[in-house]
Short mmCIF file of C-alpha atoms and ligand atoms in Angstrom, two decimals:
data_model
loop_
_atom_site.label_atom_id
_atom_site.label_comp_id
_atom_site.label_asym_id
_atom_site.label_seq_id
_atom_site.Cartn_x
_atom_site.Cartn_y
_atom_site.Cartn_z
CA MET A 1 60.98 113.08 58.90
CA ASP A 2 60.81 116.72 57.94
CA SER A 3 62.92 118.02 60.84
CA ASN A 4 66.63 118.53 61.25
CA ASN A 5 66.75 116.45 64.40
CA PHE A 6 69.25 113.71 64.82
CA ALA A 7 70.08 111.16 67.48
CA VAL A 8 73.49 109.86 68.50
CA PHE A 9 73.95 106.28 69.59
CA ILE A 10 77.02 105.40 71.66
CA SER A 11 78.43 102.58 73.76
CA GLY A 12 81.62 103.98 75.26
CA ARG A 13 84.00 106.90 75.50
CA GLY A 14 82.04 109.39 73.46
CA SER A 15 84.78 111.55 72.06
CA ASN A 16 82.89 111.82 68.75
CA LEU A 17 79.75 112.63 70.70
CA PHE A 18 81.65 115.37 72.44
CA SER A 19 82.91 116.90 69.22
CA ILE A 20 79.41 116.76 67.67
CA LEU A 21 77.75 118.40 70.71
CA LYS A 22 80.41 121.09 70.74
CA LYS A 23 79.90 121.83 67.04
CA GLU A 24 76.16 121.88 67.60
CA ARG A 25 76.61 124.44 70.43
CA GLU A 26 78.87 126.54 68.19
CA GLU A 27 76.12 126.39 65.53
CA LYS A 28 78.39 124.62 63.15
CA ILE A 29 75.75 122.03 62.57
CA ARG A 30 72.42 123.12 61.12
CA GLY A 31 70.52 120.55 63.12
CA LYS A 32 69.78 119.49 66.62
CA VAL A 33 70.77 116.47 68.69
CA SER A 34 67.37 115.27 70.06
CA PHE A 35 68.78 112.68 72.34
CA VAL A 36 71.69 110.36 73.04
CA TYR A 37 71.12 106.67 73.41
CA SER A 38 73.61 104.27 74.98
CA ASN A 39 73.11 100.53 75.21
CA ARG A 40 75.58 100.53 78.08
CA ARG A 41 74.78 102.24 81.35
CA SER A 42 78.42 102.59 82.17
CA ALA A 43 79.35 104.40 78.97
CA PRO A 44 81.51 107.41 79.89
CA GLY A 45 79.92 109.23 76.94
CA LEU A 46 76.69 109.61 79.01
CA ALA A 47 78.38 112.13 81.23
CA ILE A 48 79.10 114.15 78.12
CA ALA A 49 75.42 114.11 77.13
CA GLN A 50 74.59 115.27 80.64
CA GLN A 51 77.26 118.00 80.51
CA PHE A 52 75.58 119.36 77.38
CA ASN A 53 72.09 119.09 78.94
CA LYS A 54 70.91 116.56 76.41
CA ASP A 55 68.22 114.03 76.98
CA TYR A 56 69.79 110.63 77.18
CA TYR A 57 68.53 107.12 77.45
CA THR A 58 70.33 104.02 78.53
CA PHE A 59 68.90 100.52 78.29
CA PRO A 60 70.20 97.35 76.70
CA TYR A 61 69.48 96.99 73.00
CA ASN A 62 67.09 94.09 72.49
CA ASP A 63 63.78 93.43 70.72
CA GLU A 64 61.66 94.76 73.53
CA ASN A 65 63.66 97.93 74.03
CA GLU A 66 63.88 98.54 70.31
CA LYS A 67 60.20 99.56 70.52
CA ARG A 68 61.08 102.14 73.10
CA LEU A 69 63.81 103.44 70.88
CA LEU A 70 61.54 103.62 67.85
CA ASP A 71 58.96 105.49 69.90
CA LYS A 72 61.61 108.08 70.96
CA LEU A 73 62.87 108.44 67.43
CA LYS A 74 59.33 108.99 66.14
CA ARG A 75 58.38 111.40 68.85
CA ASN A 76 61.46 113.47 68.20
CA ARG A 77 60.98 113.34 64.42
CA VAL A 78 64.56 112.17 64.08
CA LYS A 79 65.86 112.43 60.52
CA LEU A 80 69.26 110.89 61.03
CA ILE A 81 70.70 108.33 63.39
CA VAL A 82 74.41 108.85 64.02
CA LEU A 83 76.33 105.88 65.36
CA ALA A 84 79.44 107.04 67.21
CA GLY A 85 81.19 104.05 68.77
CA PHE A 86 77.93 102.14 69.05
CA MET A 87 78.99 98.56 69.54
CA LYS A 88 75.72 96.70 68.98
CA VAL A 89 74.48 95.33 65.75
CA LEU A 90 71.06 96.84 64.95
CA SER A 91 68.25 94.52 63.92
CA HIS A 92 67.44 94.03 60.26
CA GLU A 93 63.97 95.47 60.81
CA PHE A 94 65.39 98.58 62.41
CA ILE A 95 67.94 99.09 59.62
CA GLU A 96 65.30 98.56 56.88
CA ARG A 97 63.04 101.04 58.58
CA PHE A 98 65.68 103.75 58.66
CA LYS A 99 67.43 102.86 55.45
CA GLY A 100 69.51 105.85 54.26
CA HIS A 101 69.07 107.48 57.62
CA ILE A 102 71.67 105.71 59.76
CA ILE A 103 75.34 106.50 59.45
CA ASN A 104 78.49 105.18 61.17
CA ILE A 105 82.12 106.29 61.41
CA HIS A 106 84.79 103.61 61.13
CA PRO A 107 88.52 104.11 61.69
CA SER A 108 89.83 102.52 58.48
CA LEU A 109 89.53 102.94 54.75
CA LEU A 110 86.74 100.42 54.15
CA PRO A 111 86.48 97.78 52.84
CA ALA A 112 89.85 97.27 54.54
CA PHE A 113 89.64 96.20 58.16
CA PRO A 114 85.96 96.16 59.05
CA GLY A 115 84.81 95.09 62.56
CA LEU A 116 86.54 95.57 65.83
CA ASN A 117 89.96 97.13 66.47
CA ALA A 118 90.43 98.48 62.95
CA GLN A 119 93.50 100.46 63.90
CA GLU A 120 95.14 97.38 65.37
CA GLN A 121 94.25 95.43 62.25
CA SER A 122 95.90 98.13 60.02
CA PHE A 123 98.93 98.14 62.29
CA ASN A 124 99.29 94.36 62.28
CA TYR A 125 98.88 94.30 58.49
CA GLY A 126 101.67 96.80 58.20
CA SER A 127 99.60 99.44 56.38
CA LYS A 128 101.29 102.73 55.62
CA ILE A 129 98.04 104.58 54.89
CA SER A 130 94.90 104.20 56.94
CA GLY A 131 92.08 106.63 57.60
CA LEU A 132 88.39 106.83 58.32
CA SER A 133 85.17 106.03 56.52
CA ILE A 134 81.73 107.46 57.11
CA HIS A 135 79.15 105.15 55.66
CA PHE A 136 75.49 104.26 55.62
CA VAL A 137 74.58 101.35 57.83
CA ASP A 138 73.13 98.33 56.15
CA THR A 139 72.81 94.77 57.41
CA SER A 140 76.46 93.94 56.56
CA LEU A 141 79.40 94.53 58.90
CA ASP A 142 80.67 98.02 58.12
CA GLY A 143 79.72 97.38 54.48
CA GLY A 144 77.12 99.99 53.66
CA PRO A 145 77.66 102.64 50.93
CA VAL A 146 80.54 105.04 51.69
CA ILE A 147 79.66 108.68 52.08
CA PHE A 148 83.12 110.05 52.85
CA GLN A 149 86.67 108.83 53.37
CA LYS A 150 89.83 110.51 54.50
CA ALA A 151 93.22 108.84 54.07
CA VAL A 152 95.65 109.30 56.90
CA ASP A 153 99.39 108.66 56.63
CA ILE A 154 100.50 106.35 59.44
CA SER A 155 103.84 105.31 58.01
CA ASP A 156 105.83 107.01 60.77
CA LEU A 157 103.85 105.48 63.64
CA THR A 158 105.11 102.56 65.71
CA HIS A 159 102.28 102.11 68.25
CA ILE A 160 98.59 101.27 67.75
CA GLU A 161 97.59 103.95 70.26
CA ASP A 162 99.25 106.64 68.11
CA ILE A 163 97.35 105.42 65.05
CA GLU A 164 94.10 105.64 67.02
CA LYS A 165 94.94 109.14 68.19
CA ARG A 166 95.90 110.38 64.75
CA ILE A 167 92.79 109.05 63.03
CA LEU A 168 90.54 110.31 65.85
CA VAL A 169 91.61 113.90 65.16
CA TYR A 170 90.25 113.51 61.65
CA GLU A 171 87.09 111.73 62.87
CA HIS A 172 86.32 114.80 64.93
CA ARG A 173 87.17 117.12 62.11
CA TYR A 174 84.90 115.47 59.58
CA TYR A 175 82.00 113.68 61.22
CA TYR A 176 80.07 116.81 62.15
CA GLN A 177 80.55 118.28 58.71
CA ILE A 178 79.07 115.24 57.04
CA ILE A 179 76.17 115.22 59.51
CA ASP A 180 75.52 118.87 58.73
CA LYS A 181 75.58 118.23 54.98
CA LEU A 182 73.37 115.17 55.11
CA LEU A 183 70.77 117.06 57.11
CA ASN A 184 70.80 120.12 54.83
CA GLU A 185 71.95 119.32 51.38
CA LYS A 186 70.81 117.12 48.60
CA TRP A 187 72.41 113.85 47.93
CA GLU A 188 71.68 110.67 46.03
CA LEU A 189 72.68 107.07 46.10
CA LYS A 190 73.00 105.23 42.78
CA GLY A 191 73.60 101.67 43.76
CA ARG A 192 76.56 101.89 46.10
CA ASN A 193 77.68 105.25 44.75
CA PHE A 194 76.99 108.27 46.89
CA PHE A 195 76.90 111.72 45.32
CA TRP A 196 76.30 115.21 46.68
CA ASN A 197 73.85 117.00 44.35
CA GLU A 198 75.61 120.35 44.33
C1 GRF B 201 85.85 105.68 67.02
O1 GRF B 201 87.22 105.33 66.70
C2 GRF B 201 84.98 105.33 65.90
O2 GRF B 201 85.55 105.42 64.61
C3 GRF B 201 84.64 103.87 66.17
O3 GRF B 201 84.56 103.76 67.54
C4 GRF B 201 85.32 104.78 68.17
C5 GRF B 201 84.46 105.52 69.04
O4 GRF B 201 85.14 106.45 69.85
N1 GRF B 201 83.40 103.49 65.51
P1 GRF B 201 84.37 107.50 70.74
O5 GRF B 201 83.47 106.72 71.66
O6 GRF B 201 83.62 108.41 69.83
O7 GRF B 201 85.45 108.23 71.53
#
């Protein structure tokens, strides 16, 4: 994996995908999106991949198709797999194989509110601060080592949708920067602790 190629996996809207492809086009990411994969054919994000002239693949994620995916990752010498709203749990084998090379973005300050509807969970809990976490994917649910977090004040917001919107702005601001750094800079993981080697 000596390239700077990365792949983006989505399942839905694709606003993070859009921001990543835009930054790639603006040369704000020192790396290249090799392809986009969606496990859902109806994902609106696929139209974004098309708009940016990216190769994209859509097939359900299962044992059989995992082989197809592995083949595409290998052929494109993909160094990093970026999950951006990918709603399927990857197999243990897949995760082991790409350990340290799969990242995800989650709209809460983990370990608070893992899983689905994190913003709704924060709202229902009555949190005043929420945020986003970018983390490595391991076999736990949103529980891999944290690479980056940004706290976001939500104390003035009274609707879940507004929390989603506010956090999303920061997702788009930071995800591409972390992708760029992971592809180009040195880092290390000591246990669960992630450090940039600057
Ligand atoms: C984002 O809120 C992300 O944090 C979460 O899923 C959502 C995906 O949104 N993992 P989009 O498809 O990138 O618009």
